[in-house]
Short mmCIF file of C-alpha atoms in Angstrom, two decimals:
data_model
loop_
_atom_site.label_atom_id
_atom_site.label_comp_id
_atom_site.label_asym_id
_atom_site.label_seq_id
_atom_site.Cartn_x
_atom_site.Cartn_y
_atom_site.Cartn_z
CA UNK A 5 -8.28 -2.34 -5.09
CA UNK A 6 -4.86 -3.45 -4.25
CA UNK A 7 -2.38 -0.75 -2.23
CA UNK A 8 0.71 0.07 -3.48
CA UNK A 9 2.87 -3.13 -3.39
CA UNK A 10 6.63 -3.10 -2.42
CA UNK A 11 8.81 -6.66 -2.60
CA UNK A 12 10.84 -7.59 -0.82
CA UNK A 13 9.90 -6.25 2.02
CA UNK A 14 13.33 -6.72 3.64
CA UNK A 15 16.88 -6.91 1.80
CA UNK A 16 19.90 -7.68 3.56
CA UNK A 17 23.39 -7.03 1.58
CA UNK A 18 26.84 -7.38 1.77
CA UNK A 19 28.69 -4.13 1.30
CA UNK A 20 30.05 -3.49 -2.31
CA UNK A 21 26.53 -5.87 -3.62
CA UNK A 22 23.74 -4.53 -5.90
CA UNK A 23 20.30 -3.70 -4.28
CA UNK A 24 17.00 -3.80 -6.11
CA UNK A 25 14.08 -2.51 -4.54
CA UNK A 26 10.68 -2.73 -6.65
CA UNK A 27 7.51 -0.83 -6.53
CA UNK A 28 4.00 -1.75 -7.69
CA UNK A 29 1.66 1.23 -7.77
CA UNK A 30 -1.91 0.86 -7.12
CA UNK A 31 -4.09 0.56 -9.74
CA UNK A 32 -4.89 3.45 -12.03
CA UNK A 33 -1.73 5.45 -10.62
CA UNK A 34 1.17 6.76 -12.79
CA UNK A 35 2.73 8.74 -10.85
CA UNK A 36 5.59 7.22 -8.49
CA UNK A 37 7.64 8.08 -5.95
CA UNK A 38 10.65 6.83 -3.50
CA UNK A 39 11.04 8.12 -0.01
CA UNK A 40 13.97 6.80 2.41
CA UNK A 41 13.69 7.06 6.14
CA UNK A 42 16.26 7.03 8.39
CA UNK A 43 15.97 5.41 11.99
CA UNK A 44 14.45 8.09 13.96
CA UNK A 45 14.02 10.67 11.15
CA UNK A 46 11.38 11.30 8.89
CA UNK A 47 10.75 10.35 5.45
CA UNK A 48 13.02 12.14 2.68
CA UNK A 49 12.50 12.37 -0.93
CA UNK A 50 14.77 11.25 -3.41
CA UNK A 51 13.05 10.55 -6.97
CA UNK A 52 9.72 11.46 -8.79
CA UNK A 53 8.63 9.38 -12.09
CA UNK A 54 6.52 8.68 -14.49
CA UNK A 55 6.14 6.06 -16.85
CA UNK A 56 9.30 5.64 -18.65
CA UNK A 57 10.75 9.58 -17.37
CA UNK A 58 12.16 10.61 -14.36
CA UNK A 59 10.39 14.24 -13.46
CA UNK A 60 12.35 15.26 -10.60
CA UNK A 61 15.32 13.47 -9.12
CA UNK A 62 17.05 16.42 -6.71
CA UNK A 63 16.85 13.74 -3.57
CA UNK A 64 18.42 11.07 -5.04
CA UNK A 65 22.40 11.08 -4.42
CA UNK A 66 24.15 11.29 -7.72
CA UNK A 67 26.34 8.37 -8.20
CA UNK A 68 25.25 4.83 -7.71
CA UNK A 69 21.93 5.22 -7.35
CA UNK A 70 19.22 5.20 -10.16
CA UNK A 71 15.60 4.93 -10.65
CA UNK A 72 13.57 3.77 -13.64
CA UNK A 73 9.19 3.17 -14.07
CA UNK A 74 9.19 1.69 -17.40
CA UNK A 75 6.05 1.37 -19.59
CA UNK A 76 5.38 -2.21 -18.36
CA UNK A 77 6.15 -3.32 -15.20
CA UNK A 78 7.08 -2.09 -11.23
CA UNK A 79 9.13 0.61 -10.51
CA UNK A 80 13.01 -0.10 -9.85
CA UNK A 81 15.01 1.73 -7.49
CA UNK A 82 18.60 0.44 -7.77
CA UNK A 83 21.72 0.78 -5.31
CA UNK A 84 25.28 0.17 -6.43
CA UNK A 85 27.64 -1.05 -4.35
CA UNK A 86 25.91 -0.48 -1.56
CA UNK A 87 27.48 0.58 1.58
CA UNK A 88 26.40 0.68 5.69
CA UNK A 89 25.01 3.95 5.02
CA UNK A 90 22.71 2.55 2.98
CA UNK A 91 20.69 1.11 5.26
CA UNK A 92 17.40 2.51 5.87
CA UNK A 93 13.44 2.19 5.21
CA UNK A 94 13.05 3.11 1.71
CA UNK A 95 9.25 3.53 0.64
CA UNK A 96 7.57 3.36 -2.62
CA UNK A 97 4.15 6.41 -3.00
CA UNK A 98 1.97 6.42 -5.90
CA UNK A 99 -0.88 8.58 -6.74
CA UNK A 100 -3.38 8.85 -9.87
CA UNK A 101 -2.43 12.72 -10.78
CA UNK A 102 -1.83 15.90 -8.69
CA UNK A 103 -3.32 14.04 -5.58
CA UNK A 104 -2.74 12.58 -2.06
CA UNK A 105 0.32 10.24 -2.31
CA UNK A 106 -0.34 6.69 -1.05
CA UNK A 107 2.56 4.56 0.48
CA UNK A 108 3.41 0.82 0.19
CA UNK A 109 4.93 -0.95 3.11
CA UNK A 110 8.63 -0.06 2.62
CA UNK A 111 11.58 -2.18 1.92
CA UNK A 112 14.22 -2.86 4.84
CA UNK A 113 17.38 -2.76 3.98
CA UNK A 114 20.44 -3.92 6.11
CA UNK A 115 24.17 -3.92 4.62
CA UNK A 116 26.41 -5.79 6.78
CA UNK B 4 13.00 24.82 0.74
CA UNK B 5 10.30 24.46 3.13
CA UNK B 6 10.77 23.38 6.64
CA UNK B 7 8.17 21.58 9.00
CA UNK B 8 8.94 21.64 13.13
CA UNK B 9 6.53 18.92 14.47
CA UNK B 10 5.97 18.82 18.60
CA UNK B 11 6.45 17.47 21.11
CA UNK B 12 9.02 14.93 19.38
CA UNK B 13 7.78 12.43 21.59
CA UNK B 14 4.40 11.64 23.93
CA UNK B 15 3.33 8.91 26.12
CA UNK B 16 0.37 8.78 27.85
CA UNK B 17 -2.29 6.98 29.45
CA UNK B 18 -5.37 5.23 27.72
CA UNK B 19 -8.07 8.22 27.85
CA UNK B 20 -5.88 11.34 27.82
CA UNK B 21 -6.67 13.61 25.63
CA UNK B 22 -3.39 15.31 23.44
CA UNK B 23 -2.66 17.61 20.52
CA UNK B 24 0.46 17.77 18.15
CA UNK B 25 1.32 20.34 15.85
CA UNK B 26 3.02 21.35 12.61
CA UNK B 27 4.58 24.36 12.25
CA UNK B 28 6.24 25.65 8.64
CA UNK B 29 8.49 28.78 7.81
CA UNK B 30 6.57 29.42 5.24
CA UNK B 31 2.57 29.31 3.83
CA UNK B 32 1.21 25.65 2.82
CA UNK B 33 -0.66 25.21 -0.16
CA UNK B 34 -1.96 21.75 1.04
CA UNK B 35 -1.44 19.90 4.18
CA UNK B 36 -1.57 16.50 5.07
CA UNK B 37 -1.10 14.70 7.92
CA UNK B 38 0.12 10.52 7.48
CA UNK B 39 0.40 7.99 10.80
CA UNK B 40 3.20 5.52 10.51
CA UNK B 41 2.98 2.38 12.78
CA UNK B 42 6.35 0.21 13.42
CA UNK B 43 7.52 -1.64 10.31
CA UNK B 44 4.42 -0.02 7.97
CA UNK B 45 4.12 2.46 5.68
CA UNK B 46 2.39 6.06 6.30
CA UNK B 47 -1.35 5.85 6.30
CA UNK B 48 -2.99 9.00 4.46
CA UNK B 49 -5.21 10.63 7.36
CA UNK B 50 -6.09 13.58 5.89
CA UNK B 51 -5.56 16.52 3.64
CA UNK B 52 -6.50 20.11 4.67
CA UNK B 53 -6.42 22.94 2.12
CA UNK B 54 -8.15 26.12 3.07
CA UNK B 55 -7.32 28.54 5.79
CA UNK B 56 -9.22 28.21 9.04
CA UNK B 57 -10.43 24.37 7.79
CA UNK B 58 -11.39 22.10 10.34
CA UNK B 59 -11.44 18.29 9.69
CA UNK B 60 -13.02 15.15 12.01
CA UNK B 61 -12.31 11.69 11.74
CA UNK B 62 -13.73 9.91 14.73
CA UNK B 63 -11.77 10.92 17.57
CA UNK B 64 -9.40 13.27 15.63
CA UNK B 65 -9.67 16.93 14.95
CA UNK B 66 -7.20 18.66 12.15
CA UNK B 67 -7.31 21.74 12.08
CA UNK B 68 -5.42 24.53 9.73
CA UNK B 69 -4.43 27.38 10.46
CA UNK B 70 -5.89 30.93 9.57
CA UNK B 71 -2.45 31.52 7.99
CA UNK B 72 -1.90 28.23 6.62
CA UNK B 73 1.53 28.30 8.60
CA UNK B 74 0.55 25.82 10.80
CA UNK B 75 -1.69 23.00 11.95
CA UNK B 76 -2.70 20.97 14.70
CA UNK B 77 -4.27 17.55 15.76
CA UNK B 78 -6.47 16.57 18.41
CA UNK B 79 -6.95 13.23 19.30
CA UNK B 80 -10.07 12.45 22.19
CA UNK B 81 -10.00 9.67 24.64
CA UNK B 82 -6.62 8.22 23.20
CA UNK B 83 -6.47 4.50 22.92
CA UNK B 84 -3.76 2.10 22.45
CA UNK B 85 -4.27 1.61 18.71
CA UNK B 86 -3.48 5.23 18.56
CA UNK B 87 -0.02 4.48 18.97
CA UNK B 88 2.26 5.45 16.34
CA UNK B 89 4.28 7.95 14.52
CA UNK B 90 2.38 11.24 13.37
CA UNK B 91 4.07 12.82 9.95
CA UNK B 92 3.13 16.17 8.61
CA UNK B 93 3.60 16.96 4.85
CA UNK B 94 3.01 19.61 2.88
CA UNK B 95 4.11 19.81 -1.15
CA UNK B 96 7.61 20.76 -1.70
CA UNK B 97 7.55 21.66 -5.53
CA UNK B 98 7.59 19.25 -8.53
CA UNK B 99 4.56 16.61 -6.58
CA UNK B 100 7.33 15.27 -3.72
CA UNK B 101 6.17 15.86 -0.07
CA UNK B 102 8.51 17.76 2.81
CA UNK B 103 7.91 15.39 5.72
CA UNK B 104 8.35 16.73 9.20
CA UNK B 105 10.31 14.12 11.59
CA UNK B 106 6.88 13.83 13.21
CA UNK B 107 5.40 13.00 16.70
CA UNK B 108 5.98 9.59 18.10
CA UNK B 109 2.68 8.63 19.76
CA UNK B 110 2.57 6.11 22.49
CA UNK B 111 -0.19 5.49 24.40
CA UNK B 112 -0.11 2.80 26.98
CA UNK B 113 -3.44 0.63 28.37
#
């Protein structure tokens, strides 16, 4: 049984660009989540979805970025116009129901 | 909103030490798990302690929870290089998402 599958698995971007970070869940999961981690801090939640609704967003800043899981498909997290803040680990969970979450390998982004 | 203190922040040791971090919260856990992160990876589930008082093995690890489900601690035996890494609490923060401590960072050097 495959892991949780996150491409690519680094990103660099010019400020101001579009970032799209996508998210495979194992197997037999439908529940999805996005985490990002900030050198030297730990892991912080942003979004919480299912497919095709978003169940809890409170960690996700409000403007530029959004989330989607659609009915077929990875999950998307997308950045707008990203800037150097931007730049962090941002990791993909999944789990099958109310259960241990299980993480993918994170994405690294860079904005220069 | 639920806050986790892990310590120390940091450890280094030698091969064959034996160490213990904890987890401390403000407030009771429902559920507690604890994830190791190794440079450039993802957390790896370790385990996932529930009940008061629990005490969980996995090889050379010991988790255990407390009485009050306030706090918990891990034990590792005859540390080992592949031990090395960063040790994350988490405990349920409403909704499913998981309050992560800023966890231990492990190393432990041959």
């Amino acid at each position: 049984n495959a892991g949780v599958m996150q491409n690519p698995r680094h990103l660099v971007r010019r400020r101001g660009q579009e970032a799209r970070l996508r998210c495979s869940p194992m197997k037999g999961h439908s529940h999805v989540y996005w985490y990002r981690q900030l050198p030297e801090e730990g892991l912080k939640f942003m979004v919480y979805l299912q497919k095709e609704n978003i169940i809890d967003e409170s960690g996700m800043p409000k403007e530029r970025f959004s989330a989607e899981f659609p009915k077929e498909g990875p999950s998307i997290l997308r950045i707008q116009q990203v800037v150097r803040g931007d730049s962090a680990a941002y990791f993909c969970a999944s789990s099958p129901t109310y259960h241990e979450q299980y993480f993918g390998p994170g994405t690294r982004l860079t904005v220069t | 909103t639920q806050l986790l203190e892990q310590s120390p922040q940091f450890l280094s040791i030698q091969e064959g030490e034996n160490l213990t971090v904890y987890c401390n919260s403000s407030s009771v856990f429902s559920s507690l798990q604890w994830y190791r992160q190794e440079p450039g990876e993802g957390p790896v589930l370790l385990v996932t302690v529930v009940t008061g008082g629990e005490v969980k093995k996995l090889k050379r690890l010991t988790f255990q929870f407390g009485d009050a489900r306030k706090d918990s601690s891990l034990h590792i035996t005859a540390a080992q290089p592949g031990d090395t890494g960063l040790y994350l609490c988490t405990s349920r923060g409403g909704s499913e998402k998981l309050v992560f401590g800023k966890g231990t960072k492990l190393t432990v050097n041959p």
